[in-house]
Coordinates of C-alpha atoms and ligand atoms in Angstrom, one line a residue:
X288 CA -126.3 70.2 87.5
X289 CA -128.6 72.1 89.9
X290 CA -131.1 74.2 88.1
X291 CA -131.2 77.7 89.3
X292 CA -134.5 78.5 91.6
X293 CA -135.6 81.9 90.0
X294 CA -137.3 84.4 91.9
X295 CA -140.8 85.4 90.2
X296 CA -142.5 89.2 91.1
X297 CA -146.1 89.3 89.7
X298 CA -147.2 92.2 88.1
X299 CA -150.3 94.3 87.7
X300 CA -151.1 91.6 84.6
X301 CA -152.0 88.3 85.6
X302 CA -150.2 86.7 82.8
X303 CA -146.7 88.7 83.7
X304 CA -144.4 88.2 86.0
X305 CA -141.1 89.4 86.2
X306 CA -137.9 87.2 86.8
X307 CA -134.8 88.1 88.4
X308 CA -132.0 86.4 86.2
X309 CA -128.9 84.7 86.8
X310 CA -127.2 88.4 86.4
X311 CA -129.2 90.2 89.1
X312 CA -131.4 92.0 86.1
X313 CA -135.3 91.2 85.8
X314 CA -137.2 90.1 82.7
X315 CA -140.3 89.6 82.3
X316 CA -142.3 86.2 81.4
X317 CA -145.2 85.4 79.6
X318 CA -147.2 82.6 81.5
X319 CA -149.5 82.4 78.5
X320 CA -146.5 81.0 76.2
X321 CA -144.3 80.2 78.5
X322 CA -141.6 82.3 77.4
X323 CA -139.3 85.2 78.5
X324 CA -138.2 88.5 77.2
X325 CA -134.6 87.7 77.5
X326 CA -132.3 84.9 78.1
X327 CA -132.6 83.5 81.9
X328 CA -129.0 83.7 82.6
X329 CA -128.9 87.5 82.2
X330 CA -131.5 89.7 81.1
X331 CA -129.1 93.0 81.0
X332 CA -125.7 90.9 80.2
X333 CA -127.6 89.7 77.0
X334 CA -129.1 92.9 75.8
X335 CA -125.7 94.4 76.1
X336 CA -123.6 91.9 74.2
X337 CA -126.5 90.9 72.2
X338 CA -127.7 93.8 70.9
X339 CA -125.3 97.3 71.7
X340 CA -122.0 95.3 71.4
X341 CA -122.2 93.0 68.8
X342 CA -124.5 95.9 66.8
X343 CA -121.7 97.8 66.7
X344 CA -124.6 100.8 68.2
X345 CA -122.0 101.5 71.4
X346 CA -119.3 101.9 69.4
X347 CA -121.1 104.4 67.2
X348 CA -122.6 106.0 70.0
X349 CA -119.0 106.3 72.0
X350 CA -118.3 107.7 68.5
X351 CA -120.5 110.6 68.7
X352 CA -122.1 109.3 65.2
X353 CA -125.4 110.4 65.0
X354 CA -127.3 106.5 64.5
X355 CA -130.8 104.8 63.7
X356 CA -131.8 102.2 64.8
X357 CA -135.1 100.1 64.3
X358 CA -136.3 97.1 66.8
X359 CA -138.7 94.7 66.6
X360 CA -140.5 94.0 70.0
X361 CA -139.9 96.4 72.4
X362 CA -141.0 94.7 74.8
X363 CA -139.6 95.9 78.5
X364 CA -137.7 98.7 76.8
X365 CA -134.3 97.0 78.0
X366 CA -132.4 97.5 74.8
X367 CA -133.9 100.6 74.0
X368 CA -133.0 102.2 77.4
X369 CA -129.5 100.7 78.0
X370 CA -128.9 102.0 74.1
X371 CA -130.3 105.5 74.9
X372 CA -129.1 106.2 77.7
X373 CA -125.2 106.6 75.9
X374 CA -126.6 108.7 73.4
X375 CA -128.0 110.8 76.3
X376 CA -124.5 110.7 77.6
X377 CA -122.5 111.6 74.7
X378 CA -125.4 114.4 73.8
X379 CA -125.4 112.3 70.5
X380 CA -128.5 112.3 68.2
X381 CA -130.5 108.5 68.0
X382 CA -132.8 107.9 66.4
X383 CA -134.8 104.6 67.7
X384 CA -138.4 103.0 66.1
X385 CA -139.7 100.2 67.6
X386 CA -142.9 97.7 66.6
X387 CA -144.7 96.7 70.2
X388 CA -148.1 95.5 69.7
X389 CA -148.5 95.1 73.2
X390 CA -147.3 98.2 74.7
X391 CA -146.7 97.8 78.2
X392 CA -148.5 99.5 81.0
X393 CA -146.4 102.3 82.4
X394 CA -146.8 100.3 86.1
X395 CA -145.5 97.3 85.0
X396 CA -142.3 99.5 83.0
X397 CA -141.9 101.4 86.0
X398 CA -141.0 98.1 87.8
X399 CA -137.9 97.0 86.0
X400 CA -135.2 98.9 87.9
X401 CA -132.9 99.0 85.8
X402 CA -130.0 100.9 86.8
X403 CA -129.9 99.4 90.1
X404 CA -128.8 96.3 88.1
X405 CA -126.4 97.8 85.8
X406 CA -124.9 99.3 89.2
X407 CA -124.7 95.8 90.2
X408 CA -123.1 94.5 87.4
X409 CA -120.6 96.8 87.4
X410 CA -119.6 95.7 91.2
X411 CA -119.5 92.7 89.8
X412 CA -117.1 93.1 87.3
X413 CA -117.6 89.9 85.2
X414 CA -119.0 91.5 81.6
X415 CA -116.7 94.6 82.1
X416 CA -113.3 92.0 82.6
X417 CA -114.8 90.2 79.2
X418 CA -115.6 93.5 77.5
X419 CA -113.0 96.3 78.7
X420 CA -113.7 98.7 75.6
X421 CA -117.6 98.7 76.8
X422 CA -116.2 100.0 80.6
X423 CA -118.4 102.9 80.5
X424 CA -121.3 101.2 80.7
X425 CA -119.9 100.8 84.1
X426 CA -119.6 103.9 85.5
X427 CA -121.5 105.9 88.2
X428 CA -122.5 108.9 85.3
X429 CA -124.0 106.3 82.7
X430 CA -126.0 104.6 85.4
X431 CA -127.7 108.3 86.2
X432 CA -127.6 108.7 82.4
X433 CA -130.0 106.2 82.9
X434 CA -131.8 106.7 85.5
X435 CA -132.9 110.4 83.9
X436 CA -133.7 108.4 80.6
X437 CA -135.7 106.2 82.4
X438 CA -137.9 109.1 84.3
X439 CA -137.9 111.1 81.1
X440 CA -139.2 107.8 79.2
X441 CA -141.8 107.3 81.6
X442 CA -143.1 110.2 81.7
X443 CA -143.6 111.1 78.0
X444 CA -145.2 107.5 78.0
X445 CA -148.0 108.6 80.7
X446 CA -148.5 111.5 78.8
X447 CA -150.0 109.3 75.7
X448 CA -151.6 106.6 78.3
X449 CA -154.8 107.5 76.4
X450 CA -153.6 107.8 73.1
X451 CA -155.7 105.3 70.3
X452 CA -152.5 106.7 67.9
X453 CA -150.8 103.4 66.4
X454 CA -147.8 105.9 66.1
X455 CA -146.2 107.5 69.0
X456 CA -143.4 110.1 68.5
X457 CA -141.7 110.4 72.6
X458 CA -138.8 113.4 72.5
X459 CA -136.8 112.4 75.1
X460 CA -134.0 115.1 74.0
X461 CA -131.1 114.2 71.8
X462 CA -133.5 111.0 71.5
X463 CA -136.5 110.3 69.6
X464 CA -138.3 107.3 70.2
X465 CA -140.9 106.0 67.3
X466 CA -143.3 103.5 68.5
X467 CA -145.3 101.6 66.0
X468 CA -148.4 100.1 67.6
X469 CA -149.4 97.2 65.5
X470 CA -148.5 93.8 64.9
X471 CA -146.0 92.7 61.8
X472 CA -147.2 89.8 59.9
X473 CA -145.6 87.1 57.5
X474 CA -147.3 89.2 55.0
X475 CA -146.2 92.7 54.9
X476 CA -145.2 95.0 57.4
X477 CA -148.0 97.4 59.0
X478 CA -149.2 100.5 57.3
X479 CA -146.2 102.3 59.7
X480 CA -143.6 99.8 59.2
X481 CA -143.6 100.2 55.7
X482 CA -142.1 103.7 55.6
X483 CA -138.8 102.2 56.7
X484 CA -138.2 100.5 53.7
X485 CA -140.0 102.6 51.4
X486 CA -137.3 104.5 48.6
X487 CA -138.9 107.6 48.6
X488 CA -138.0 108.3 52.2
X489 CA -134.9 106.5 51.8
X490 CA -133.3 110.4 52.5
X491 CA -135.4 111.4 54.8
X492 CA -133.5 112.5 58.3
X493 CA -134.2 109.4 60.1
X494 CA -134.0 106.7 57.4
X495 CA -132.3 103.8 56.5
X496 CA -131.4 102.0 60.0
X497 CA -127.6 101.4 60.2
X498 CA -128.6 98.8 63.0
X499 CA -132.0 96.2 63.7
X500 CA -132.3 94.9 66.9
X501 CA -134.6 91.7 65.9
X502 CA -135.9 90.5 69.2
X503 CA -138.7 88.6 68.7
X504 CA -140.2 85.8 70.5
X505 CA -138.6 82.3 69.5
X506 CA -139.8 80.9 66.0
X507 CA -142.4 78.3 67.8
X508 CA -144.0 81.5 69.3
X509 CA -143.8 83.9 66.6
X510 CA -143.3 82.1 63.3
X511 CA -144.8 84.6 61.8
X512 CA -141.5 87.2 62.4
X513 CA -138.9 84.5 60.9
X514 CA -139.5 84.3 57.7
X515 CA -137.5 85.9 54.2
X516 CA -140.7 88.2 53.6
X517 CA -140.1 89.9 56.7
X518 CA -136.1 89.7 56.7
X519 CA -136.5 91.1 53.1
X520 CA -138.1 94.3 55.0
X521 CA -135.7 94.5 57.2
X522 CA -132.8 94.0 55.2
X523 CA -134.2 97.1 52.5
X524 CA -134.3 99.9 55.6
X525 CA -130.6 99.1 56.5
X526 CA -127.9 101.4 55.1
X527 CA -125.3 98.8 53.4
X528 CA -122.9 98.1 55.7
X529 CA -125.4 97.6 58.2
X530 CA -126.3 95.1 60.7
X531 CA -129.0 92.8 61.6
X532 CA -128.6 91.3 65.5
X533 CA -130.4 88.5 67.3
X534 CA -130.0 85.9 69.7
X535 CA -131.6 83.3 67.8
X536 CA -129.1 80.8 65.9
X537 CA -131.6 78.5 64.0
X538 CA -130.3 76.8 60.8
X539 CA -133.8 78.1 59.3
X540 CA -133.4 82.1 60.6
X541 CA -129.4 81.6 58.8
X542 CA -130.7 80.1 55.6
X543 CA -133.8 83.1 55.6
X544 CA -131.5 85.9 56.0
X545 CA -128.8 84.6 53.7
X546 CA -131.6 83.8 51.1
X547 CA -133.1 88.0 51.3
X548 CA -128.5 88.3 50.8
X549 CA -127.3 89.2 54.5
X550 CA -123.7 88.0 55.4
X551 CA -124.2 85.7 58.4
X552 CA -122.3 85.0 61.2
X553 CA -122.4 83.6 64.8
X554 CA -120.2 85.1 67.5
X555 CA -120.3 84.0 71.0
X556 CA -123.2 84.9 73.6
X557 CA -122.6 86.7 76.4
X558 CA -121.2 85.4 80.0
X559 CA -123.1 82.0 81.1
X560 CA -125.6 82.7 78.6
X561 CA -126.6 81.1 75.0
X562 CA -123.0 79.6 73.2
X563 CA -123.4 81.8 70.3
X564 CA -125.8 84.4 68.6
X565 CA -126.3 86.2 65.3
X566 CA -124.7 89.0 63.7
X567 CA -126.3 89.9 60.1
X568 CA -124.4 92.2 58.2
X569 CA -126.2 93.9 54.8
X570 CA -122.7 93.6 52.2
X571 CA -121.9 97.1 51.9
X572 CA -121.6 97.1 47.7
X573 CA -125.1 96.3 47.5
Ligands
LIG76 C1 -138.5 89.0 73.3 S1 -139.7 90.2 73.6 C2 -138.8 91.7 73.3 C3 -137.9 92.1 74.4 C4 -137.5 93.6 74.3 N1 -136.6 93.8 73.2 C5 -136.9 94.1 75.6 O1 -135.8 94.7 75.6 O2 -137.5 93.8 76.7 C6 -140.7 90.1 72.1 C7 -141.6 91.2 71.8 O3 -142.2 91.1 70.6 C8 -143.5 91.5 70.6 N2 -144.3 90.9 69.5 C9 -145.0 89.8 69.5 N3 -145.6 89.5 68.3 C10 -145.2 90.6 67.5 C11 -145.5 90.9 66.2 N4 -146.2 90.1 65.4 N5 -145.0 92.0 65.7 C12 -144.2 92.8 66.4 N6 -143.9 92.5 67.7 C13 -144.4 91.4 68.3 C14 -144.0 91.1 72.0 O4 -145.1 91.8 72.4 C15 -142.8 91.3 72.8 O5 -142.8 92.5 73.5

């Protein structure tokens, strides 16, 4: 079978480029570790089946339920913006923390065009025929749902370009977006981090998380972010019932999240992309 020939775009960081994928979307990749931000086949397709699909964060959203949500690696702001941008929509409250040690530069976010390749997936049609109950993703007042988030996102972003803060609070609306500057280790979350799993906040307006998006870099880069200490963590900010996605399937990331007590399950990928990924639910009696 041919491999595909993928276009690369450098960036203003010598060790980024971005990649168009197999879906028309760019990701970026890491020279350094050789490794992308999202699957090659379809860096959009994946973070919407991946993450606000399987998640069940759309549905809420589409709901008009009010939902928190808590992602690890932020990375190119993908999940977070696709995600928002149907809270914008709905006018529904979301509330979104994210851990990014290595925030990107606002020139290299500003590259990623994003709703020009939602617009072209839904010409397409492909992910919209395979998932007709996510058809508003698809349509012409989502994609400038999107395009306002995206302005919106960048612009409360350059207004803290000089921040030192290792927390940054962007109001983006009916949005808030918590960013937690610092790097989470095998042995304890940072000083931020904690306060999502601490009790005493456990009431608190935006705590627990009914949904983690864990998107990490694979085990053999980050083997520090797969392990039962940190899956414990993450498993103590979710509400019960809630639900822990990722597109890694190892038999080791099962065996750790069963061991902290989530329910696991693989489901399949999305369109010509990885066979299955992970959904992680937190039983609801517990
Ligand atoms: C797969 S990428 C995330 C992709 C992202 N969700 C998106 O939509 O573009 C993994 C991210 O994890 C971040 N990361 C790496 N080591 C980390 C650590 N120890 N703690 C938290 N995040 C980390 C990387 O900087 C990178 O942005």
């Amino acid at each position: 079978m041919a491999i595909p020939v993928r276009k690369h775009i450098p960036t203003p960081v010598d060790h980024l480029h971005w990649m168009v994928s197999d879906d028309g979307s760019r990701t970026l990749r890491d020279l350094r570790i050789d490794e992308t931000y999202h699957g090659g086949c379809g860096a959009v397709s994946e973070s919407i089946v991946v993450y606000l699909l399987n998640s069940g964060a759309f549905d809420r959203l589409e709901n008009n339920q009010a939902t928190r949500i808590f992602e690890l690696g932020l990375g190119t702001a993908t999940n977070f913006l696709l995600t928002a941008a149907i809270a914008r929509r709905r006018n529904v409250k979301l509330y979104y923390h994210a851990v990014e040690p290595s925030l990107l530069p606002v020139s290299i976010l500003s590259q990623l065009d994003l709703a020009a390749s939602v617009a072209s997936i839904a010409m397409q049609g492909n992910l919209e025929r395979e998932y007709p109950n996510s058809s508003e993703l698809f349509t012409d007042e989502y994609v400038q749902a999107l395009v306002d988030l995206n302005h919106d996102f960048l612009t409360e972003l350059s207004n803290h370009a000089d921040s030192q803060e290792t927390q940054l609070v962007l109001d983006l609306g009916c949005v808030t977006l918590t960013l937690y500057r610092e790097r989470w280790t095998s042995t304890g979350a940072p000083a931020a981090c904690e306060n999502l799993s601490k009790d005493r906040i456990a009431g608190a307006a935006d705590m627990p998380m009914h949904v983690v998006y864990f998107d990490a870099f694979s085990p053999a880069n980050s083997p520090e972010l797969w392990t039962p200490e940190v899956f414990e963590t993450v498993y103590r900010c979710l509400v019960p019932g809630g639900v822990l996605v990722t597109y890694c399937v190892k038999g080791d990331v099962r065996r750790s999240l069963a061991k902290v007590g989530f329910e696991v399950r693989k489901t399949p990928g999305p369109p010509g992309g990885k066979r299955e990924v992970l959904v992680a639910t937190r039983p609801m009696a517990t």
